[in-house]
XYZ file of C-alpha atoms in Angstrom:
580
model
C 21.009 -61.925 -93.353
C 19.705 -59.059 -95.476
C 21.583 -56.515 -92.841
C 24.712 -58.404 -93.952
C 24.275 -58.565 -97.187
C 23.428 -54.607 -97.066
C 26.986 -54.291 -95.372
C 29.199 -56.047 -97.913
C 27.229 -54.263 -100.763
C 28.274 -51.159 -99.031
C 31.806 -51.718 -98.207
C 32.526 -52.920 -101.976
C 31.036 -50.111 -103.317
C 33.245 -48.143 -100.963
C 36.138 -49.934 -101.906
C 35.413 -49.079 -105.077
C 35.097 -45.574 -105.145
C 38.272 -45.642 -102.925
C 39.969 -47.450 -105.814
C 38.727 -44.972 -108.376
C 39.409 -42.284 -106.436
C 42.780 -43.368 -105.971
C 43.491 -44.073 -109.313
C 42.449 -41.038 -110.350
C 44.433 -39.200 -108.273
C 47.665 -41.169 -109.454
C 46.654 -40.172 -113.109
C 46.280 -36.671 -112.173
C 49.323 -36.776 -110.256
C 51.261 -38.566 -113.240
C 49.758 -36.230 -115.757
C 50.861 -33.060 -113.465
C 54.230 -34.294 -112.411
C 55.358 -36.360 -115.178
C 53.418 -36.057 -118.396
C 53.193 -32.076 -118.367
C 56.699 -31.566 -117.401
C 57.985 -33.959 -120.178
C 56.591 -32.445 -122.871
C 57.664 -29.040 -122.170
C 61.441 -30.317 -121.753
C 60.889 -31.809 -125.198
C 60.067 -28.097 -126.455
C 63.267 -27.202 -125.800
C 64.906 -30.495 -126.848
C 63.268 -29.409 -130.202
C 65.387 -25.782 -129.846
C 68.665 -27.835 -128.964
C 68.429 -27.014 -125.581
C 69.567 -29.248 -123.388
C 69.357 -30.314 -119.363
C 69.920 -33.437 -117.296
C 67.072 -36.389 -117.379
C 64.624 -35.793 -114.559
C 63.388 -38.752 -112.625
C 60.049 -39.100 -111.187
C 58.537 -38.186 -109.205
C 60.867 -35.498 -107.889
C 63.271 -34.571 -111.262
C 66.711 -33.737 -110.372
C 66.173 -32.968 -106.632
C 68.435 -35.713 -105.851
C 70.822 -34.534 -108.154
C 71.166 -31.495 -106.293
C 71.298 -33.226 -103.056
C 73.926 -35.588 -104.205
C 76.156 -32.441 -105.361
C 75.749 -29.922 -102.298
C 76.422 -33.204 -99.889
C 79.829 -34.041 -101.862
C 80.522 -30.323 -101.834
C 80.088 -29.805 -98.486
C 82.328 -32.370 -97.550
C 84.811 -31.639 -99.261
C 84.790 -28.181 -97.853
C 84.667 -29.632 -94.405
C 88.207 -31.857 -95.586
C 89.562 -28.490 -96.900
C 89.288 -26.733 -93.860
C 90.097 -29.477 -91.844
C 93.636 -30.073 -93.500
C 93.683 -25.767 -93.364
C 93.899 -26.083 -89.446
C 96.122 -28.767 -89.307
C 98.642 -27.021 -91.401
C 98.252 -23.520 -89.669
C 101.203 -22.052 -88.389
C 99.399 -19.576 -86.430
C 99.568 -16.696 -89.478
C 95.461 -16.378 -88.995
C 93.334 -13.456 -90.164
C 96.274 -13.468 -93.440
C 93.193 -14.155 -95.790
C 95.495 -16.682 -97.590
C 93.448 -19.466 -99.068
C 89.879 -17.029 -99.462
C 88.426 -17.935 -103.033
C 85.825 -14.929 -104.156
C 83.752 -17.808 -106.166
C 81.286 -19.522 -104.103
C 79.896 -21.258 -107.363
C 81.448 -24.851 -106.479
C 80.589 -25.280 -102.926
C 76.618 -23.721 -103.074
C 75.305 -24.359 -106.579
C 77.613 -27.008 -107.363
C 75.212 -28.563 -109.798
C 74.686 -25.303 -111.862
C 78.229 -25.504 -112.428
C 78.042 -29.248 -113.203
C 75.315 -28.608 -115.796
C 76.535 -25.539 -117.616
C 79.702 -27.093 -118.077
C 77.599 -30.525 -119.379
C 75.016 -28.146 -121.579
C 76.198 -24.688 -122.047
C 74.880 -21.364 -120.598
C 71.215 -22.243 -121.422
C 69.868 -25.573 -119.769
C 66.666 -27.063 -118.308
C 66.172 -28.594 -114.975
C 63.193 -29.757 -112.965
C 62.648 -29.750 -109.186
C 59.303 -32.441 -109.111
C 56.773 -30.920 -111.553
C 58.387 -27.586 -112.257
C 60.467 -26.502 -114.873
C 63.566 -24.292 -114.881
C 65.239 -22.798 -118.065
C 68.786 -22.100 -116.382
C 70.055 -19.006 -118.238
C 73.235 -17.271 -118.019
C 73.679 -16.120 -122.210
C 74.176 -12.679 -122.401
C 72.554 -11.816 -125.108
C 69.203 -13.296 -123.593
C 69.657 -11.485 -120.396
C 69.647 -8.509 -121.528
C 66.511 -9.287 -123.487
C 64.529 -10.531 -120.440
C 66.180 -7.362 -118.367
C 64.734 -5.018 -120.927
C 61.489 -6.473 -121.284
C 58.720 -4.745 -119.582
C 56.029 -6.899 -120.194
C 53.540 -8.320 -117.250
C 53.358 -11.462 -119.279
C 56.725 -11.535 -117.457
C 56.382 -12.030 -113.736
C 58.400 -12.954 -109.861
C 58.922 -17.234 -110.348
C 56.106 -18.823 -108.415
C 58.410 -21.192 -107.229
C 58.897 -21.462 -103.301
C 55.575 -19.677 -103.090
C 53.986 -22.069 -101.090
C 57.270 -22.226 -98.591
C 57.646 -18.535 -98.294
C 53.808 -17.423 -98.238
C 54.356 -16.749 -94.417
C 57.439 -14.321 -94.894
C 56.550 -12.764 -98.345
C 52.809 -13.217 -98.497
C 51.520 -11.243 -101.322
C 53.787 -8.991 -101.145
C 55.342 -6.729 -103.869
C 58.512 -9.537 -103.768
C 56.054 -12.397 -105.267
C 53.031 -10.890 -106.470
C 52.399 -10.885 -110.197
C 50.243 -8.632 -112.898
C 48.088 -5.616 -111.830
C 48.838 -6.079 -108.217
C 52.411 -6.308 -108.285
C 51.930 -2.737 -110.649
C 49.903 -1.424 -107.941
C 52.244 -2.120 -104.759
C 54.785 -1.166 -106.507
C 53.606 2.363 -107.880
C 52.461 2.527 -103.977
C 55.891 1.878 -102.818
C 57.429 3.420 -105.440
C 57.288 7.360 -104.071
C 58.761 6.319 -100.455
C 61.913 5.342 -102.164
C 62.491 8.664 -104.251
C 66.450 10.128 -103.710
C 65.035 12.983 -102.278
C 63.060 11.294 -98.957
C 66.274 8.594 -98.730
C 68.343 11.786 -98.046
C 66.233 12.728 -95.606
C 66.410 9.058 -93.470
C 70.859 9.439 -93.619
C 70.620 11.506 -90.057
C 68.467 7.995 -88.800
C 71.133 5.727 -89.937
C 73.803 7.556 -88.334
C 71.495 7.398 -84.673
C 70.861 3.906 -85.497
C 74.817 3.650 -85.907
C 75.453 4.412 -82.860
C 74.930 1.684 -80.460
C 77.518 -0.246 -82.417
C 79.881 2.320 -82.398
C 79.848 2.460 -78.653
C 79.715 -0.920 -78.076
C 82.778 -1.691 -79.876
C 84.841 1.249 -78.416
C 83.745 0.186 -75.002
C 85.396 -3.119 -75.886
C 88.220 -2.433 -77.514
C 89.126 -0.048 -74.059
C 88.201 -3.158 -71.991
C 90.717 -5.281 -73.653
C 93.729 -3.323 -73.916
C 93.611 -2.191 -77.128
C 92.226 -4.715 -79.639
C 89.236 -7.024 -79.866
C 88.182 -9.635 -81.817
C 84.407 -10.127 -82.591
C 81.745 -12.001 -84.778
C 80.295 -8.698 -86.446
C 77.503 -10.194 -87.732
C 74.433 -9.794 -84.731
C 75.678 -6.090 -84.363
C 75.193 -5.042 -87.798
C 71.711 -7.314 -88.192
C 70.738 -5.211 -84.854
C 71.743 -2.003 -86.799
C 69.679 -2.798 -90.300
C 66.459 -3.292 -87.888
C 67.247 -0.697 -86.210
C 67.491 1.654 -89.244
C 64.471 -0.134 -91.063
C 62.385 0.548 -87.305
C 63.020 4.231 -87.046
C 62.500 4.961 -90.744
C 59.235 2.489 -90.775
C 57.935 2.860 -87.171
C 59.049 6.434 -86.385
C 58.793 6.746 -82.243
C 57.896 2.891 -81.998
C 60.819 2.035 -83.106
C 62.061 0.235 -80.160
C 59.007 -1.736 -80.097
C 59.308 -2.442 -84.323
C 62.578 -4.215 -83.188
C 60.957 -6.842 -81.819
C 59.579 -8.204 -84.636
C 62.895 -8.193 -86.433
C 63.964 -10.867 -84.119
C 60.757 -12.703 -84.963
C 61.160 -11.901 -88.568
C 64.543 -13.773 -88.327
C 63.068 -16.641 -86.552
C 60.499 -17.115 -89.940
C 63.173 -16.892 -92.154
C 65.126 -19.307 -91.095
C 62.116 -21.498 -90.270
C 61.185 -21.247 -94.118
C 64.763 -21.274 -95.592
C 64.296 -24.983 -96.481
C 62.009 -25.768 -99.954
C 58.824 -27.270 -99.197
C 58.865 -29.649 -102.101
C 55.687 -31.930 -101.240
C 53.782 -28.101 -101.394
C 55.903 -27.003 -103.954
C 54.616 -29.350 -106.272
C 50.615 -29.681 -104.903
C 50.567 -25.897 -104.831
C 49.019 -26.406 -101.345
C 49.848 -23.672 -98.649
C 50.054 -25.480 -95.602
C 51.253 -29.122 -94.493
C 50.692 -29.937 -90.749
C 54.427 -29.898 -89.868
C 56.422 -28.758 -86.983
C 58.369 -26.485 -89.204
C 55.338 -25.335 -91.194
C 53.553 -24.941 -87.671
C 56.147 -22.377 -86.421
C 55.935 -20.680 -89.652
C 52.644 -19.548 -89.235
C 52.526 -18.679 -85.669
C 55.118 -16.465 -86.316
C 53.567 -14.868 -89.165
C 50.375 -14.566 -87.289
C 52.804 -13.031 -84.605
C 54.423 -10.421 -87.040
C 51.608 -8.985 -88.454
C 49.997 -8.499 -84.988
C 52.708 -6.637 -84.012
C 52.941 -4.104 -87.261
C 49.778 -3.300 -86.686
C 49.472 -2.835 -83.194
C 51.853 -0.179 -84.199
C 49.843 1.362 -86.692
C 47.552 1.889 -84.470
C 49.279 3.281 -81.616
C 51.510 5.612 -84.284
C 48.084 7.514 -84.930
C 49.078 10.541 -87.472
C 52.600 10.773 -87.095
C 54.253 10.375 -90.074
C 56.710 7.554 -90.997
C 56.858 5.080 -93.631
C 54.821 2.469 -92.411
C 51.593 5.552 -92.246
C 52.638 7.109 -95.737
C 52.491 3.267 -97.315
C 49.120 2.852 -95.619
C 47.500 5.995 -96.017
C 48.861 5.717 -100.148
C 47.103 2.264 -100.364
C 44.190 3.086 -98.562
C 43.734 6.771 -100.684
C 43.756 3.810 -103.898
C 40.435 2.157 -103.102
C 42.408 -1.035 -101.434
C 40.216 -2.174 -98.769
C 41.535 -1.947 -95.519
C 42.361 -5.660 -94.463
C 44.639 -5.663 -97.809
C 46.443 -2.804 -97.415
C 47.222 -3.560 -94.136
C 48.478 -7.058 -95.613
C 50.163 -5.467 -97.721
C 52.126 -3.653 -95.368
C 53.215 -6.549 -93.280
C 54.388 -8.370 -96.067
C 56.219 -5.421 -97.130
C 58.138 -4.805 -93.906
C 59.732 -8.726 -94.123
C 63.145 -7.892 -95.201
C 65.651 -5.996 -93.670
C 68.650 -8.959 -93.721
C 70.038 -8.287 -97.310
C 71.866 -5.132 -96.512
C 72.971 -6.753 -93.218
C 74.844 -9.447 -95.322
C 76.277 -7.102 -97.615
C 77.917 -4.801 -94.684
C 79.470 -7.845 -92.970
C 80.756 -8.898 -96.481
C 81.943 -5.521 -97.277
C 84.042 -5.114 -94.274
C 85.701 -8.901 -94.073
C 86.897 -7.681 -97.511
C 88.555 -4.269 -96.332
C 90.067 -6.605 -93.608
C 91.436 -8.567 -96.049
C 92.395 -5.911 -98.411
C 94.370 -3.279 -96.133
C 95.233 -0.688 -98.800
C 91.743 -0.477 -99.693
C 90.504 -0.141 -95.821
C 93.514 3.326 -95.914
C 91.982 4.559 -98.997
C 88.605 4.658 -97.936
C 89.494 5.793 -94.374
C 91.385 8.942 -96.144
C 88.461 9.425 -98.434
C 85.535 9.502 -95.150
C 87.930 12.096 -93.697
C 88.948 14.246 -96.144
C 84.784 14.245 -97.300
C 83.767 15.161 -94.017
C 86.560 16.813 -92.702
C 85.328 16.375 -88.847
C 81.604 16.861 -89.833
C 79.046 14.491 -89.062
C 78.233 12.054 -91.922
C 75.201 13.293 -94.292
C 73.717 12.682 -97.602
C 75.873 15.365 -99.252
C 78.858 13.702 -98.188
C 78.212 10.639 -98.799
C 77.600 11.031 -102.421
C 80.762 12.116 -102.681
C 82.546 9.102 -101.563
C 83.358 7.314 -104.816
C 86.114 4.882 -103.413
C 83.876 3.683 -100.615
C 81.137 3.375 -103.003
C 83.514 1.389 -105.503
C 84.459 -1.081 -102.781
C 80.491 -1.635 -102.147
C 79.995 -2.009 -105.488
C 82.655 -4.707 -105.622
C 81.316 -6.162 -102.736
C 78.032 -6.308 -104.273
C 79.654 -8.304 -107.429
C 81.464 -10.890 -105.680
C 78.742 -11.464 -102.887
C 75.290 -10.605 -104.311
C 72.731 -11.379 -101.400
C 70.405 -13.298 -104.192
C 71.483 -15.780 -105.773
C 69.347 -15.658 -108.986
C 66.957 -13.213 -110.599
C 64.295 -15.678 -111.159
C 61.285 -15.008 -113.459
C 58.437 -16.976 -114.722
C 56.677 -16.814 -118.304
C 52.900 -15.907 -117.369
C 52.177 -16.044 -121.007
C 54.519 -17.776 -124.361
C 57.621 -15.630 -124.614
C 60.523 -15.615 -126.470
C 63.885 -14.082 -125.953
C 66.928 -13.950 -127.772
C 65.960 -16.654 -129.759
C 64.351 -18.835 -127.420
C 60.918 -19.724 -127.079
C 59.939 -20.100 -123.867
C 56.344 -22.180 -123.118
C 53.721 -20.466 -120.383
C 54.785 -21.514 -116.919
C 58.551 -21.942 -117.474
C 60.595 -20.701 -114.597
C 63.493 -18.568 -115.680
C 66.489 -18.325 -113.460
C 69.287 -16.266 -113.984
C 72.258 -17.027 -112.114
C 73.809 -13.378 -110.800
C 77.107 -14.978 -109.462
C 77.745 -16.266 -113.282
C 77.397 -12.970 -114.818
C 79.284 -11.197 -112.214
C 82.167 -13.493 -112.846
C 82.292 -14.062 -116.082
C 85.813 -13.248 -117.735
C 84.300 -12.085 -120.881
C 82.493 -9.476 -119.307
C 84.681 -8.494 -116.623
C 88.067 -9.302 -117.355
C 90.608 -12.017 -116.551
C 90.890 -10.706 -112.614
C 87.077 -11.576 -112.397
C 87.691 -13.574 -109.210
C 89.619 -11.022 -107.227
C 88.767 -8.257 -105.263
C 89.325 -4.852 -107.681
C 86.513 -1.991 -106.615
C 88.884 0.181 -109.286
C 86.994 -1.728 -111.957
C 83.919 0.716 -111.366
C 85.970 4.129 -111.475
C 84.998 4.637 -114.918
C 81.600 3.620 -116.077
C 78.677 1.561 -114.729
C 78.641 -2.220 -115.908
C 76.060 -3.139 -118.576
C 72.548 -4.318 -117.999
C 72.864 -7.699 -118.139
C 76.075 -8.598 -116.506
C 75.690 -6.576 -112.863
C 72.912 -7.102 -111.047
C 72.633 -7.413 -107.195
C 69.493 -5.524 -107.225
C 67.965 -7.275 -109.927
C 67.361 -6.048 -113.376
C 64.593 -4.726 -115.685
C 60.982 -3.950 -114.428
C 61.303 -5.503 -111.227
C 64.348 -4.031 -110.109
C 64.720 -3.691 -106.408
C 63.190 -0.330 -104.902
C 65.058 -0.353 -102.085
C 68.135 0.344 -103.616
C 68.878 3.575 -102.633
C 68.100 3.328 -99.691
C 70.114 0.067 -98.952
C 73.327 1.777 -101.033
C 72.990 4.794 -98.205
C 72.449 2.766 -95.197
C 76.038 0.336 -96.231
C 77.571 3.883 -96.532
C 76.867 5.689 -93.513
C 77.320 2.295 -91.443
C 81.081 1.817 -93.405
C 82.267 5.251 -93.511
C 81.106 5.261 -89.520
C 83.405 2.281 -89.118
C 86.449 2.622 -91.457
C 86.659 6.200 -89.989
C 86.986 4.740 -85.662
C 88.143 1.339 -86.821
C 91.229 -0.759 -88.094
C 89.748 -3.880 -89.403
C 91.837 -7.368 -89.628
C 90.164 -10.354 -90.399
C 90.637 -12.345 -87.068
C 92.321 -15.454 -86.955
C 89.111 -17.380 -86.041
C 87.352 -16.899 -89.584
C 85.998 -19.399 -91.347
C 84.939 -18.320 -95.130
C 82.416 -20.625 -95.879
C 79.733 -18.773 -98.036
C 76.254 -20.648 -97.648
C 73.053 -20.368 -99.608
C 70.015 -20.190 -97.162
C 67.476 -17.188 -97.847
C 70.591 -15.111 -99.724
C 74.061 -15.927 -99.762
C 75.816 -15.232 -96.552
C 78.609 -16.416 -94.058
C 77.812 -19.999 -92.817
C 79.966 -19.223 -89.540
C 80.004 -15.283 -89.436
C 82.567 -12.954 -90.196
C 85.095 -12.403 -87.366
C 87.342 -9.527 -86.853
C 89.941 -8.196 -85.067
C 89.480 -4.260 -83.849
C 91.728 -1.446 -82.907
C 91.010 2.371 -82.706
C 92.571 4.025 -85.495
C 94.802 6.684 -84.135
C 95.011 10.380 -84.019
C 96.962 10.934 -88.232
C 96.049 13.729 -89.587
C 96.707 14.130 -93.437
C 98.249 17.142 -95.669
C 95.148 18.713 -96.440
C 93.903 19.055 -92.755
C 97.165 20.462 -91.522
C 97.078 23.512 -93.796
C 92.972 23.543 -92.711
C 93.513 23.144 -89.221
C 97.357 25.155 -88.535
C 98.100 28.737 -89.584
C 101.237 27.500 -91.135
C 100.643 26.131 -94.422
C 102.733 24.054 -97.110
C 103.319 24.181 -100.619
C 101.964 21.100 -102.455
C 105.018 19.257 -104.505
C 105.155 16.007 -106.430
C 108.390 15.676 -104.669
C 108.042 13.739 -101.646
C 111.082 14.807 -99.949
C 110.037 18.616 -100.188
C 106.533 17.787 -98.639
C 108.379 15.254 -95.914
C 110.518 18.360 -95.155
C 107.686 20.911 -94.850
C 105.686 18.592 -92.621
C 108.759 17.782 -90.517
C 109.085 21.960 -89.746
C 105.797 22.394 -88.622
C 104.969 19.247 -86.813
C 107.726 19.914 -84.946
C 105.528 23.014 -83.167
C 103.483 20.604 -81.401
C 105.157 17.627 -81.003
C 108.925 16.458 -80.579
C 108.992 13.221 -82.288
C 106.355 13.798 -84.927
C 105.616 9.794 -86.559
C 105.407 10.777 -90.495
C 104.198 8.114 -92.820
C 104.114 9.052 -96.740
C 102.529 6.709 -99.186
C 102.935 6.993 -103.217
C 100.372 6.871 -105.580
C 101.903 7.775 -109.171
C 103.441 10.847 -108.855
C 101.349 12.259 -105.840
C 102.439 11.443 -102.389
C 99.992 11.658 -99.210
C 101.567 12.201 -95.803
C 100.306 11.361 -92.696
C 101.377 12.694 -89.483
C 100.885 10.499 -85.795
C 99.390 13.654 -83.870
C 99.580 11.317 -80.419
């Protein structure tokens, strides 16, 4: 009887603590995802700020939801009456909007229409300030501060891509990577990596040829595998030197994680716990465990040759980093290779779609290099191809936002923004907003960089201020070599089967690929490399029937039926001769 009584003591008392416990833990959750929140949305309420209500426990997630899912059908319905209506005039480009605003952030749109260009939004617990004001970019762009660091936001998602790398680390740390970093990235040692991408180049090159010959003439092909097999392939030989066949391998596996992780986590989002025992989760971190076995099998089998994967590690160890970091360090550093990947496949669906521009750059690579091998010399003197890069960069940033989170009480432009306050800035805003780029902000014009470089605060595909991207460089003169390579054996046309569908996953890229169609580009030869290359010469005119004339005489020493094609440009005319 006592025994019993011992027993139902026991299993009230448990009961109790289990109801204590759980109430606790629902006022701790409240307090966290409701109560905290709330009053920092009513800071800004107090600045005349404004933002759509949140709803517990999740704030405007379904929002969001709701908005993409209406979206996307809609874009499904617009490309299903597309087909129905084609008359077979594919690859035309007609119909391709450069503003991928309404069908991926449709809500952003939604809300800065509803609030202005400064808004608040929550995602569970967390709190955005949405901000896409001039003026207050350029304030957080120019401030220097650590008090301003990476948005801890999809932390907990993308710990097994990004780790603690120098993408999402904060403070001292992210100082110290990136001073490490920092010196592999100088203009000089990029110059030195240009004869790499033109090896790594190669495959591609071949490839296509081979199939263009097998298919009498012209081929059509999704572009986008072949030039994410040419970015690893670059980022291998410059990181893993001789191993770089082996360092391809865990590209593929790198691409694996990234799609594995390209969904928020919002249950560890707003815990701030790591790991949650899910299939997706699961493959996450075998993958990463994969990864960095990998990188540092090769690391060890590199010994002392030198590459960029030894200089990083022998620059963090020489800092007093233990070992186990810096070699952490290192794999988290060698995640990314897709964003230049993207932006080539981007790059050359536009000079598909924009023929003059595809002639103009083609003359330019020739005329530069004038039968030479590519190199860094010439390719600094490509401006149009670098324009039309540039342009591609504007309308199709790879990120979507520059996000930033107040470590400490800031205040910019103005606005005071409390400690923990994501900041997201959204780059395809400012690079299409008419007041800072003109009423032809939504079409393709690279011409719109012949002059000057765009202020700080309204270009910025590699990010802005402190953090901006390091990589730069050397991303700018791997999309050159790999275009001029192209543009210079290639005629591009977009192919009837593509489907321009921009999609938000990791960055902003093609949701179906970009398809092309291929030829060779024949045997023309222009002006300037007859005189180089005949002993006959010409006398330069404005007058395009004098130059017609003098090309006509001296073609006519080689070939019967020489094919002459001028084209004007203002009062200069460029003549180009079919040499087969």
């Amino acid at each position: 009887m006592e025994v019993g009584m011992v027993v139902v003591v026991a299993a009230k008392v448990l009961v109790s603590l289990w109801c204590v416990g759980a109430c606790c833990l629902a006022a701790y959750l409240y307090r966290v995802v409701w109560v905290a929140p709330r009053r920092v949305l009513a800071e800004f309420r107090r600045q005349g700020i404004g933002g759509p209500r949140p709803s517990f426990p999740y704030g405007n997630l379904a929002d969001m939801r709701e908005a993409v899912a209406a979206a996307r059908h809609q874009l499904a319905e617009a490309r299903r009456r597309r087909r129905a209506r084609d008359s077979g005039d594919g690859g035309s480009g007609a119909g391709i909007v450069h503003d991928y605003r309404p069908a991926v952030l449709p809500f952003y749109e939604k809300w800065r229409k509803d609030y202005g260009p400064i808004f608040t939004y929550s995602m569970g617990n967390v709190v955005f300030l949405h901000v896409s004001r001039p003026d207050v970019v350029r304030d957080i762009n120019l401030c220097v501060s650590l008090d301003l660091g990476k948005s801890s936001y999809l932390k907990a998602t993308h710990e097994p891509l990004f780790g603690g790398g120098i993408l999402k680390s904060n403070g001292e740390a992210w100082a110290h990577q990136r001073k490490i970093i920092a010196r592999e990235f100088f203009l000089d040692k990029v110059k030195g990596m240009v004869d790499l991408m033109v090896d790594s180049a190669q495959t591609l090159l071949k490839s296509w040829e081979e199939g263009i010959d097998k298919n009498g003439g012209t081929i059509d092909i999704k572009i986008d595998d072949d030039i994410r097999a040419y970015s690893a392939d670059v980022i291998s030989r410059t990181c893993f030197g001789s191993s770089y066949i082996k360092g391809k391998n865990i590209f593929l596996k790198i691409r694996e994680l990234q799609k594995a992780v390209s969904k928020p986590n919002v249950l560890a989002e707003m815990t701030g716990l790591r790991f949650f025992p899910i299939k997706r989760n699961k493959q996450a971190w075998e993958l990463h465990k994969q990864v960095h076995k990998l990188i540092l099998e090769i690391v060890k089998e590199s010994g002392e040759e030198r590459n960029l994967l030894r200089a990083i590690l022998l620059s963090a160890s020489s800092s007093k980093v233990e070992l186990a970091e810096a070699e952490n360090f290192i794999v988290d550093n060698c995640k990314r290779y897709e964003s230049t990947a993207v932006t080539a496949a981007w790059c050359l669906m536009l000079l598909g779609l924009h023929p003059e521009w595809q002639d103009r750059v083609r003359e330019e690579v020739q005329e530069v290099c004038a039968g030479q091998p590519v190199d860094s010399q010439s390719l600094q003197k490509m401006k149009n191809l670098t324009m039309v890069i540039q342009e591609t960069l504007r309308l199709y940033p790879a990120g979507a936002f520059v996000s930033r989170q107040a470590l400490q009480e800031l205040k910019f432009g103005g606005v005071h923004i409390p400690k923990g306050v994501n900041i997201y800035i959204p780059v395809s805003t400012m690079h299409l907003d008419p007041n800072l780029w003109g009423p032809d902000v939504k079409e393709f014009n690279p011409e719109r960089f012949s002059n000057a470089q765009p202020q700080l605060h309204s270009y910025l595909p590699f990010g802005a201020g402190a953090r901006t991207c390091l990589g730069q460089g050397f991303a700018m003169a791997e999309l050159k070599t790999l275009i001029s390579l192209i543009i210079s054996k290639f005629v591009l046309k977009l192919s009837p089967n593509y489907e321009h569908s921009p999609t938000l996953k990791l960055i902003v890229e093609p949701e179906f690929g970009v398809d092309l169609s291929l030829t060779r580009v024949q045997g023309k030869m222009s002006m300037d490399k007859w005189f180089m290359s005949t002993s006959y010469g010409y006398v330069v005119s404005t007058k395009r029937q004098h130059i017609l004339e003098t090309l006509k005489v001296n073609a006519c020493q080689i070939s019967e039926e020489p094919e002459i094609v001028c084209q004007e440009r203002g009062s200069q005319h460029t003549c180009m001769m079919n040499m087969l």
